[in-house]
Tab-separated table of C-alpha atoms in Angstrom:
chain	number	residue	atom	x	y	z
F	474	UNK	CA	91.259	105.514	83.796
F	475	UNK	CA	91.920	103.231	80.865
F	476	UNK	CA	91.962	99.491	81.442
F	477	UNK	CA	95.471	98.405	82.384
F	478	UNK	CA	97.187	95.391	83.806
F	479	UNK	CA	97.724	95.265	87.558
F	480	UNK	CA	100.265	93.380	89.678
F	481	UNK	CA	99.698	93.394	93.429
F	482	UNK	CA	102.628	92.085	95.472
F	483	UNK	CA	101.938	91.369	99.137
F	484	UNK	CA	104.713	90.291	101.478
F	485	UNK	CA	104.215	89.110	105.057
F	486	UNK	CA	105.276	90.838	108.256
F	487	UNK	CA	107.236	93.699	106.663
F	488	UNK	CA	107.603	96.779	108.854
F	489	UNK	CA	107.777	99.550	106.214
F	490	UNK	CA	110.503	101.400	108.064
F	491	UNK	CA	112.839	98.576	107.057
F	492	UNK	CA	113.333	99.959	103.551
F	493	UNK	CA	115.909	102.346	102.195
F	494	UNK	CA	113.191	104.558	100.710
F	495	UNK	CA	111.688	104.965	104.191
F	496	UNK	CA	114.985	106.262	105.505
F	497	UNK	CA	116.366	103.153	107.184
F	498	UNK	CA	120.089	103.688	107.797
F	499	UNK	CA	121.310	100.258	106.690
F	500	UNK	CA	118.582	97.891	105.409
F	501	UNK	CA	119.190	97.297	101.699
F	502	UNK	CA	116.069	97.309	99.477
F	503	UNK	CA	117.234	98.734	96.125
F	504	UNK	CA	114.376	97.336	94.034
F	505	UNK	CA	111.650	98.566	96.377
F	506	UNK	CA	113.463	101.897	96.568
F	507	UNK	CA	113.421	102.135	92.768
F	508	UNK	CA	109.721	101.257	92.696
F	509	UNK	CA	109.025	103.967	95.279
F	510	UNK	CA	111.085	106.495	93.319
F	511	UNK	CA	109.082	105.802	90.168
F	512	UNK	CA	105.707	106.077	91.886
F	513	UNK	CA	104.050	107.063	95.151
F	514	UNK	CA	105.120	105.946	98.606
F	515	UNK	CA	102.348	106.247	101.172
F	516	UNK	CA	104.276	107.056	104.327
F	517	UNK	CA	101.425	106.349	106.752
F	518	UNK	CA	99.877	103.052	105.695
F	519	UNK	CA	98.282	100.635	108.168
F	520	UNK	CA	96.831	97.147	108.397
F	521	UNK	CA	93.182	96.589	109.386
F	522	UNK	CA	94.479	93.994	111.881
F	523	UNK	CA	98.023	93.094	112.963
F	524	UNK	CA	97.681	89.368	112.287
F	525	UNK	CA	97.626	87.479	108.989
F	526	UNK	CA	94.192	85.965	108.393
F	527	UNK	CA	91.935	88.868	109.482
F	528	UNK	CA	94.159	91.368	107.669
F	529	UNK	CA	93.949	89.353	104.464
F	530	UNK	CA	90.183	88.889	104.725
F	531	UNK	CA	89.821	92.652	105.115
F	532	UNK	CA	92.138	93.182	102.143
F	533	UNK	CA	90.052	90.808	100.012
F	534	UNK	CA	86.687	92.332	100.872
F	535	UNK	CA	87.476	95.976	101.578
F	536	UNK	CA	85.584	95.603	104.861
F	537	UNK	CA	86.816	96.242	108.386
F	538	UNK	CA	87.462	93.159	110.507
F	539	UNK	CA	84.394	93.782	112.667
F	540	UNK	CA	82.299	94.102	109.499
F	541	UNK	CA	83.493	90.851	107.928
F	542	UNK	CA	83.625	89.042	111.336
F	543	UNK	CA	86.677	86.955	110.500
F	544	UNK	CA	88.458	87.674	113.743
F	545	UNK	CA	91.537	85.503	114.018
F	546	UNK	CA	93.758	82.921	112.351
F	547	UNK	CA	91.076	80.229	112.631
F	548	UNK	CA	88.526	82.207	110.619
F	549	UNK	CA	89.904	82.327	107.064
F	550	UNK	CA	88.283	83.996	104.090
F	551	UNK	CA	86.122	81.608	102.055
F	552	UNK	CA	84.834	83.919	99.346
F	553	UNK	CA	81.409	84.154	101.004
F	554	UNK	CA	81.739	87.936	101.232
F	555	UNK	CA	82.172	89.732	97.920
F	556	UNK	CA	85.753	90.738	97.203
F	557	UNK	CA	87.533	92.735	94.533
F	558	UNK	CA	88.370	89.499	92.719
F	559	UNK	CA	84.690	88.698	92.278
F	560	UNK	CA	84.088	92.131	90.768
F	561	UNK	CA	86.894	91.579	88.274
F	562	UNK	CA	85.498	88.163	87.363
F	563	UNK	CA	82.039	89.657	86.816
F	564	UNK	CA	83.583	92.014	84.260
F	565	UNK	CA	85.500	89.279	82.476
F	566	UNK	CA	88.927	90.491	83.605
F	567	UNK	CA	91.508	87.764	84.058
F	568	UNK	CA	92.428	87.539	87.750
F	569	UNK	CA	94.855	84.967	89.142
F	570	UNK	CA	97.031	84.497	92.206
F	571	UNK	CA	100.485	83.078	92.790
F	572	UNK	CA	101.689	82.319	96.308
F	573	UNK	CA	100.438	82.931	99.824
F	574	UNK	CA	96.809	83.932	100.303
F	575	UNK	CA	96.085	82.476	103.762
F	576	UNK	CA	92.444	81.957	102.892
F	577	UNK	CA	90.635	78.659	103.622
F	578	UNK	CA	90.898	76.359	100.627
F	579	UNK	CA	91.782	76.379	96.955
F	580	UNK	CA	88.309	75.043	96.159
F	581	UNK	CA	86.594	78.107	97.665
F	582	UNK	CA	85.292	80.779	95.244
F	583	UNK	CA	87.664	83.440	96.597
F	584	UNK	CA	87.748	85.597	93.458
F	585	UNK	CA	90.583	84.056	91.438
F	586	UNK	CA	90.280	82.206	88.143
F	587	UNK	CA	93.354	80.159	89.105
F	588	UNK	CA	95.409	79.930	92.298
F	589	UNK	CA	99.014	78.959	91.524
F	590	UNK	CA	101.134	77.509	94.375
F	591	UNK	CA	98.601	78.647	96.988
F	592	UNK	CA	99.350	78.679	100.685
F	593	UNK	CA	96.212	78.541	102.802
F	594	UNK	CA	95.587	77.907	106.497
F	595	UNK	CA	96.469	74.442	107.749
F	596	UNK	CA	93.703	71.905	107.232
F	597	UNK	CA	91.229	74.585	106.224
F	598	UNK	CA	90.793	75.506	109.894
F	599	UNK	CA	93.961	77.357	110.921
F	600	UNK	CA	94.985	78.168	114.505
F	601	UNK	CA	91.856	77.023	116.327
F	602	UNK	CA	93.770	76.666	119.596
F	603	UNK	CA	94.427	80.418	119.648
F	604	UNK	CA	90.696	81.208	119.354
F	605	UNK	CA	90.347	80.229	123.021
F	606	UNK	CA	90.270	83.593	124.787
F	607	UNK	CA	89.306	85.210	128.069
F	608	UNK	CA	91.171	83.419	129.435
F	609	UNK	CA	93.510	82.304	126.679
F	610	UNK	CA	95.398	79.036	127.023
F	611	UNK	CA	99.156	78.710	126.447
F	612	UNK	CA	100.475	77.075	123.318
F	613	UNK	CA	99.799	73.323	123.195
F	614	UNK	CA	103.463	72.385	122.800
F	615	UNK	CA	106.965	73.753	123.159
F	616	UNK	CA	107.502	74.759	119.524
F	617	UNK	CA	109.157	78.179	119.277
F	618	UNK	CA	107.139	80.632	117.218
F	619	UNK	CA	110.173	82.199	115.522
F	620	UNK	CA	111.423	78.811	114.321
F	621	UNK	CA	113.535	76.052	115.776
F	622	UNK	CA	116.609	77.383	113.949
F	623	UNK	CA	117.632	81.034	113.533
F	624	UNK	CA	120.347	82.390	111.285
F	625	UNK	CA	121.825	81.716	107.836
F	626	UNK	CA	120.605	78.912	105.604
F	627	UNK	CA	117.552	77.723	103.735
F	628	UNK	CA	114.045	77.053	104.991
F	629	UNK	CA	110.839	75.876	103.388
F	630	UNK	CA	109.840	79.551	103.264
F	631	UNK	CA	112.889	80.731	101.318
F	632	UNK	CA	112.334	77.894	98.858
F	633	UNK	CA	108.641	78.775	98.634
F	634	UNK	CA	109.430	82.405	97.801
F	635	UNK	CA	111.921	81.192	95.212
F	636	UNK	CA	109.222	79.032	93.604
F	637	UNK	CA	106.589	81.769	93.745
F	638	UNK	CA	108.966	84.259	92.164
F	639	UNK	CA	109.929	81.863	89.386
F	640	UNK	CA	106.299	81.052	88.629
F	641	UNK	CA	105.481	84.761	88.547
F	642	UNK	CA	108.286	85.458	86.075
F	643	UNK	CA	107.012	82.643	83.849
F	644	UNK	CA	103.399	83.808	84.195
F	645	UNK	CA	104.228	87.365	83.121
F	646	UNK	CA	106.038	86.186	80.005
F	647	UNK	CA	103.072	83.947	79.178
F	648	UNK	CA	100.644	86.840	79.708
F	649	UNK	CA	102.663	89.052	77.375
F	650	UNK	CA	101.890	86.655	74.534
F	651	UNK	CA	98.188	87.449	74.959
F	652	UNK	CA	98.558	91.205	75.298
F	653	UNK	CA	94.991	91.882	74.140
F	654	UNK	CA	93.591	90.465	77.392
F	655	UNK	CA	94.208	92.656	80.469
F	656	UNK	CA	94.927	90.961	83.774
F	657	UNK	CA	95.148	91.451	87.522
F	658	UNK	CA	97.801	89.273	89.132
F	659	UNK	CA	98.177	88.922	92.896
F	660	UNK	CA	101.573	87.662	94.144
F	661	UNK	CA	101.973	86.518	97.764
F	662	UNK	CA	105.535	86.299	99.122
F	663	UNK	CA	106.178	85.105	102.691
F	664	UNK	CA	109.402	86.944	103.604
F	665	UNK	CA	110.251	88.495	106.010
F	666	UNK	CA	107.868	86.330	108.078
F	667	UNK	CA	109.585	83.896	110.457
F	668	UNK	CA	111.203	81.327	110.525
F	669	UNK	CA	114.150	83.666	110.837
F	670	UNK	CA	116.363	81.817	108.384
F	671	UNK	CA	117.766	83.482	105.257
F	672	UNK	CA	120.299	82.504	102.564
F	673	UNK	CA	123.880	83.099	103.694
F	674	UNK	CA	124.639	85.930	101.262
F	675	UNK	CA	121.735	87.978	102.612
F	676	UNK	CA	122.503	87.162	106.249
F	677	UNK	CA	126.103	88.287	105.749
F	678	UNK	CA	124.928	91.780	104.762
F	679	UNK	CA	124.129	92.460	108.413
F	680	UNK	CA	127.119	91.783	110.729
F	681	UNK	CA	126.083	90.823	114.241
F	682	UNK	CA	128.344	93.395	115.882
F	683	UNK	CA	126.457	96.162	114.089
F	684	UNK	CA	122.952	95.127	115.109
F	685	UNK	CA	121.253	97.927	117.084
F	686	UNK	CA	119.415	97.171	120.291
F	687	UNK	CA	115.649	97.746	120.036
F	688	UNK	CA	113.935	100.349	122.142
F	689	UNK	CA	112.187	99.960	125.498
F	690	UNK	CA	113.497	96.569	126.522
F	691	UNK	CA	112.064	95.402	129.867
F	692	UNK	CA	115.615	94.632	131.043
F	693	UNK	CA	116.208	98.411	131.143
F	694	UNK	CA	113.290	98.952	133.524
F	695	UNK	CA	110.581	99.559	130.934
F	696	UNK	CA	107.190	98.191	131.986
F	697	UNK	CA	104.914	96.910	129.232
F	698	UNK	CA	101.294	97.965	129.037
F	699	UNK	CA	99.167	95.243	130.761
F	700	UNK	CA	97.467	94.205	127.487
F	701	UNK	CA	100.869	93.890	125.783
F	702	UNK	CA	102.259	92.027	128.795
F	703	UNK	CA	99.524	89.410	128.354
F	704	UNK	CA	100.635	88.851	124.765
F	705	UNK	CA	104.298	88.702	125.782
F	706	UNK	CA	103.405	86.054	128.390
F	707	UNK	CA	101.432	84.129	125.770
F	708	UNK	CA	104.250	84.270	123.183
F	709	UNK	CA	107.480	84.496	125.238
F	710	UNK	CA	109.816	84.803	122.269
F	711	UNK	CA	112.344	87.076	123.948
F	712	UNK	CA	112.954	84.395	126.576
F	713	UNK	CA	113.279	81.591	124.032
F	714	UNK	CA	116.641	82.487	122.505
F	715	UNK	CA	119.398	79.991	123.229
F	716	UNK	CA	121.929	82.723	123.987
F	717	UNK	CA	122.718	86.395	123.209
F	718	UNK	CA	124.332	85.451	119.889
F	719	UNK	CA	121.194	83.721	118.637
F	720	UNK	CA	119.227	86.811	119.590
F	721	UNK	CA	121.538	88.953	117.460
F	722	UNK	CA	121.168	86.437	114.639
F	723	UNK	CA	117.404	86.974	114.788
F	724	UNK	CA	117.843	90.663	113.941
F	725	UNK	CA	120.304	89.932	111.143
F	726	UNK	CA	118.012	87.242	109.728
F	727	UNK	CA	114.985	89.566	109.680
F	728	UNK	CA	116.942	92.331	107.963
F	729	UNK	CA	118.364	89.738	105.571
F	730	UNK	CA	114.849	88.513	104.810
F	731	UNK	CA	113.849	92.093	103.946
F	732	UNK	CA	116.653	92.148	101.382
F	733	UNK	CA	115.734	88.626	100.195
F	734	UNK	CA	112.180	89.885	99.691
F	735	UNK	CA	113.537	92.864	97.766
F	736	UNK	CA	115.622	90.518	95.609
F	737	UNK	CA	112.498	88.582	94.612
F	738	UNK	CA	110.500	91.748	93.973
F	739	UNK	CA	113.346	92.843	91.721
F	740	UNK	CA	113.047	89.668	89.669
F	741	UNK	CA	109.311	90.214	89.257
F	742	UNK	CA	109.737	93.841	88.202
F	743	UNK	CA	112.506	92.781	85.842
F	744	UNK	CA	110.187	90.232	84.234
F	745	UNK	CA	107.594	92.963	83.686
F	746	UNK	CA	110.171	94.982	81.777
F	747	UNK	CA	111.543	92.009	79.833
F	748	UNK	CA	108.048	90.925	78.820
F	749	UNK	CA	107.226	94.404	77.522
F	750	UNK	CA	104.506	94.911	80.132
F	751	UNK	CA	105.991	97.724	82.223
F	752	UNK	CA	104.305	100.486	80.234
F	753	UNK	CA	100.855	98.893	80.561
F	754	UNK	CA	100.987	97.621	84.141
F	755	UNK	CA	100.376	99.329	87.441
F	756	UNK	CA	102.156	97.813	90.429
F	757	UNK	CA	101.191	97.817	94.100
F	758	UNK	CA	103.553	96.637	96.818
F	759	UNK	CA	102.328	96.145	100.384
F	760	UNK	CA	102.347	93.713	103.311
F	761	UNK	CA	99.685	92.278	105.593
F	762	UNK	CA	101.205	93.767	108.789
F	763	UNK	CA	104.551	94.559	110.380
F	764	UNK	CA	106.759	93.014	113.064
F	765	UNK	CA	107.750	94.264	116.519
F	766	UNK	CA	111.277	92.879	116.023
F	767	UNK	CA	112.212	93.009	119.679
F	768	UNK	CA	110.827	96.459	120.481
F	769	UNK	CA	109.493	96.350	124.052
F	770	UNK	CA	110.859	92.801	124.186
F	771	UNK	CA	108.128	91.609	121.789
F	772	UNK	CA	108.557	89.662	118.524
F	773	UNK	CA	106.054	88.969	115.765
F	774	UNK	CA	102.976	91.116	115.269
F	775	UNK	CA	99.799	91.341	117.414
F	776	UNK	CA	100.361	94.737	119.052
F	777	UNK	CA	99.030	98.166	118.119
F	778	UNK	CA	102.402	99.926	117.974
F	779	UNK	CA	103.789	101.327	114.740
F	780	UNK	CA	106.188	98.400	114.239
F	781	UNK	CA	103.236	95.985	114.104
F	782	UNK	CA	100.354	97.927	112.528
F	783	UNK	CA	102.182	99.890	109.838
F	784	UNK	CA	102.623	98.408	106.364
F	785	UNK	CA	104.506	99.470	103.239
F	786	UNK	CA	102.349	100.904	100.460
F	787	UNK	CA	103.914	101.670	97.087
F	788	UNK	CA	101.982	102.462	93.895
F	789	UNK	CA	103.658	102.831	90.522
F	790	UNK	CA	102.984	102.554	86.804
F	791	UNK	CA	101.372	104.496	83.968
F	792	UNK	CA	99.691	107.688	85.085
F	793	UNK	CA	101.188	107.645	88.595
F	794	UNK	CA	103.139	110.786	89.419
F	795	UNK	CA	106.176	110.174	91.615
F	796	UNK	CA	106.147	111.492	95.154
F	797	UNK	CA	105.349	110.776	98.802
F	798	UNK	CA	101.786	110.932	100.123
F	799	UNK	CA	101.379	111.582	103.839
F	800	UNK	CA	97.621	110.996	103.938
F	801	UNK	CA	96.984	107.954	106.163
F	802	UNK	CA	95.804	104.896	104.209
F	803	UNK	CA	95.255	101.195	104.837
F	804	UNK	CA	94.749	97.868	103.063
F	805	UNK	CA	91.015	98.595	102.668
F	806	UNK	CA	91.948	101.311	100.187
F	807	UNK	CA	93.219	98.642	97.809
F	808	UNK	CA	89.667	97.461	97.035
F	809	UNK	CA	88.778	100.582	95.003
F	810	UNK	CA	92.399	101.040	93.893
F	811	UNK	CA	92.621	97.645	92.199
F	812	UNK	CA	89.256	98.087	90.485
F	813	UNK	CA	90.157	101.559	89.279
F	814	UNK	CA	93.573	100.391	88.060
F	815	UNK	CA	91.827	97.673	86.054
F	816	UNK	CA	89.626	100.272	84.363
F	817	UNK	CA	86.471	99.811	86.448
F	818	UNK	CA	84.413	102.339	88.368
F	819	UNK	CA	84.565	101.193	92.010
F	820	UNK	CA	81.687	103.401	93.181
F	821	UNK	CA	78.846	100.863	92.596
F	822	UNK	CA	80.711	98.305	94.725
F	823	UNK	CA	81.668	100.392	97.724
F	824	UNK	CA	78.508	100.324	99.862
F	825	UNK	CA	79.680	100.147	103.511
F	826	UNK	CA	83.306	99.840	102.498
F	827	UNK	CA	85.341	102.748	103.917
F	828	UNK	CA	88.259	102.582	101.471
F	829	UNK	CA	89.244	105.229	98.948
F	830	UNK	CA	91.318	104.858	95.815
F	831	UNK	CA	95.029	105.445	96.300
F	832	UNK	CA	95.066	107.111	92.883
F	833	UNK	CA	92.601	109.708	94.138
F	834	UNK	CA	94.343	110.169	97.482
F	835	UNK	CA	97.740	110.630	95.825
F	836	UNK	CA	96.401	113.361	93.529
F	837	UNK	CA	94.447	115.195	96.227
F	838	UNK	CA	95.706	117.650	98.815
F	839	UNK	CA	97.102	115.906	101.923
F	840	UNK	CA	94.488	114.818	104.468
F	841	UNK	CA	96.508	114.260	107.648
F	842	UNK	CA	93.352	114.055	109.759
F	843	UNK	CA	91.932	111.077	107.879
F	844	UNK	CA	91.020	108.502	110.545
F	845	UNK	CA	92.419	104.960	110.175
F	846	UNK	CA	91.395	101.997	112.340
F	847	UNK	CA	93.197	98.774	113.174
F	848	UNK	CA	91.762	96.137	115.524
F	849	UNK	CA	92.889	92.921	117.188
F	850	UNK	CA	90.832	90.032	118.532
F	851	UNK	CA	93.225	87.130	118.213
F	852	UNK	CA	96.014	85.062	119.753
F	853	UNK	CA	97.238	86.151	123.168
F	854	UNK	CA	94.555	88.765	123.846
F	855	UNK	CA	91.841	88.379	126.453
F	856	UNK	CA	90.055	91.499	125.229
F	857	UNK	CA	89.912	93.508	122.032
F	858	UNK	CA	92.426	96.184	121.141
F	859	UNK	CA	91.684	99.096	118.790
F	860	UNK	CA	94.137	101.553	117.234
F	861	UNK	CA	92.884	104.851	115.844
F	862	UNK	CA	95.272	107.114	113.946
F	863	UNK	CA	94.081	110.643	113.260
F	864	UNK	CA	96.407	113.508	112.514
F	865	UNK	CA	99.286	113.632	114.968
F	866	UNK	CA	97.481	111.439	117.479
F	867	UNK	CA	97.516	107.677	117.855
F	868	UNK	CA	95.043	106.191	120.330
F	869	UNK	CA	94.998	102.632	121.640
F	870	UNK	CA	91.736	101.492	123.219
F	871	UNK	CA	91.979	98.209	125.119
F	872	UNK	CA	88.626	96.858	126.321
F	873	UNK	CA	88.729	96.626	130.108
F	874	UNK	CA	92.305	97.954	130.326
F	875	UNK	CA	93.698	101.497	130.422
F	876	UNK	CA	94.276	103.228	127.056
F	877	UNK	CA	97.423	104.646	125.467
F	878	UNK	CA	97.880	107.920	123.593
F	879	UNK	CA	100.884	109.030	121.537
F	880	UNK	CA	101.774	112.230	119.720
F	881	UNK	CA	103.459	110.960	116.561
F	882	UNK	CA	104.631	114.437	115.582
F	883	UNK	CA	106.884	114.783	118.625
F	884	UNK	CA	107.192	111.102	119.554
F	885	UNK	CA	107.199	108.918	116.413
F	886	UNK	CA	108.777	106.010	118.319
F	887	UNK	CA	105.906	105.947	120.854
F	888	UNK	CA	108.185	106.313	123.856
F	889	UNK	CA	105.906	108.542	125.933
F	890	UNK	CA	102.333	107.454	126.680
F	891	UNK	CA	100.235	110.578	127.286
F	892	UNK	CA	96.979	108.857	128.234
F	893	UNK	CA	97.457	109.354	131.973
F	894	UNK	CA	98.424	113.030	131.697
F	895	UNK	CA	95.496	115.312	132.633
F	896	UNK	CA	96.734	117.876	130.104
F	897	UNK	CA	95.737	115.477	127.309
F	898	UNK	CA	92.351	114.440	128.662
F	899	UNK	CA	90.488	116.416	126.022
F	900	UNK	CA	92.514	114.804	123.232
F	901	UNK	CA	91.926	111.355	124.730
F	902	UNK	CA	88.171	111.945	124.928
F	903	UNK	CA	88.096	113.300	121.378
F	904	UNK	CA	89.930	110.256	120.023
F	905	UNK	CA	87.607	107.900	121.862
F	906	UNK	CA	84.631	109.744	120.382
F	907	UNK	CA	86.184	109.249	116.923
F	908	UNK	CA	86.459	105.524	117.631
F	909	UNK	CA	82.819	105.367	118.741
F	910	UNK	CA	81.825	106.984	115.450
F	911	UNK	CA	83.258	103.892	113.731
F	912	UNK	CA	82.291	101.136	116.176
F	913	UNK	CA	81.415	100.336	119.787
F	914	UNK	CA	84.547	98.609	121.114
F	915	UNK	CA	82.704	96.742	123.880
F	916	UNK	CA	80.005	95.456	121.524
F	917	UNK	CA	82.609	94.383	118.960
F	918	UNK	CA	84.596	92.608	121.679
F	919	UNK	CA	81.497	90.709	122.759
F	920	UNK	CA	80.637	89.755	119.170
F	921	UNK	CA	84.154	88.473	118.515
F	922	UNK	CA	84.151	86.346	121.649
F	923	UNK	CA	80.690	84.980	120.873
F	924	UNK	CA	81.778	83.983	117.364
F	925	UNK	CA	84.961	82.402	118.708
F	926	UNK	CA	83.057	80.518	121.407
F	927	UNK	CA	80.750	79.129	118.716
F	928	UNK	CA	83.802	78.069	116.708
F	929	UNK	CA	85.293	76.261	119.698
F	930	UNK	CA	81.992	74.470	120.266
F	931	UNK	CA	81.871	73.512	116.580
F	932	UNK	CA	85.213	71.760	116.924
F	933	UNK	CA	84.163	69.812	120.018
F	934	UNK	CA	85.061	72.094	122.896
F	935	UNK	CA	88.225	73.686	124.298
F	936	UNK	CA	90.192	70.486	124.879
F	937	UNK	CA	89.872	69.368	121.263
F	938	UNK	CA	90.184	72.896	119.865
F	939	UNK	CA	93.439	73.352	121.746
F	940	UNK	CA	95.026	70.599	119.653
F	941	UNK	CA	94.089	72.104	116.254
F	942	UNK	CA	96.397	74.294	114.202
F	943	UNK	CA	100.018	75.210	113.811
F	944	UNK	CA	101.851	76.826	116.725
F	945	UNK	CA	104.378	78.507	114.457
F	946	UNK	CA	104.393	79.616	110.806
F	947	UNK	CA	102.011	77.893	108.399
F	948	UNK	CA	103.953	74.943	106.943
F	949	UNK	CA	104.631	74.734	103.236
F	950	UNK	CA	103.281	71.536	101.713
F	951	UNK	CA	100.813	70.771	104.507
F	952	UNK	CA	97.278	69.879	103.498
F	953	UNK	CA	95.980	73.388	102.968
F	954	UNK	CA	93.543	72.876	100.167
F	955	UNK	CA	96.371	73.190	97.658
């Protein structure tokens, strides 16, 4: 592939089913829909971990979470492990970032020539309190994870996305004046991540009396899996709403934030066209993970269900044939994709990296049986959780707790756990064998806990560690190395 410009846009906490192009019945995302129509939508894309910092470290390095050993939101990427940005720098390709990275510090050699408006973990250490596991300790204060206010209005996050979008528009016009020098630009937007506050015009798109109830609410008699119940006890968001109206406002605000995100993506894509860069730039849109959005009475990420582990994945630009690719993919595939889009051969850099170029996967025959792994070792879990998707089957392995098994062909909403049905014992055993071919879940669990215990000791023990880090979304303007 010839050297081209690349723009990678990563949002935060966007369940890909909340897009018009994915078939959502009412969520409005016209700009993302247009991007999908002009390129490839990967219908089965996943995160390496359903929580911000590990997912982003895996994205940067192309390595699985248990390979890079950055397990939770107190173990941010520092640039110590080689990432795709370092490869681009080695080849003299301009590579810059604008917006949220959620790495450690702007001074770290994380693979960007310049970081514009960076958002990194608080204090360079992140959520140390949540690294205390087995047993975990409740949050150190009464701050509500979803935000103290829910509904229409402005927040520091909506203003941050506004600033990031404006800087991106300016940056693209500046880059167009030096068209001889190719670039890779990463753009990090925070919507639809909580706080669940969105400008009034976007909130008003989703009337409260039309908000659908999520599936499998415990109030209807549904019993959560024990591992998920632990997380729900740790982050009791469903119980924190002031009243039923505020709960409905939370749905409307999330959907509104999806459209707010789309609005900002539209401005960025418009700037590409206005600057004359559309014909020489390949665009990737994705997110770090999804959001449960009340399914099973759970909010935020941190579970292995489709709402939490799936991500959007759109690829468009010169040489990309429009269509939908059903081959399962994940954020690790962006390592070779970005290098290939920039005109480099990714093969010499792959080593133990399991990713494959999205360009190659989109052109090839569908591979529904491609195995994809996601893993969780972070806040609210006393043991590791592993998700393996292969073909129609989705397997959840929880260390020390019973597994789950779903047939996504007949049960895409994961309503019927088949793990306890003797008729599916062979499938369950086969999926576990596939997981063992990738990693030993018990050994990985022990390694994660050992690394986290060492971190807690480094910060002076559990009592001090429990006071370190934000208990809600990373604040804008805090001392983050910016």
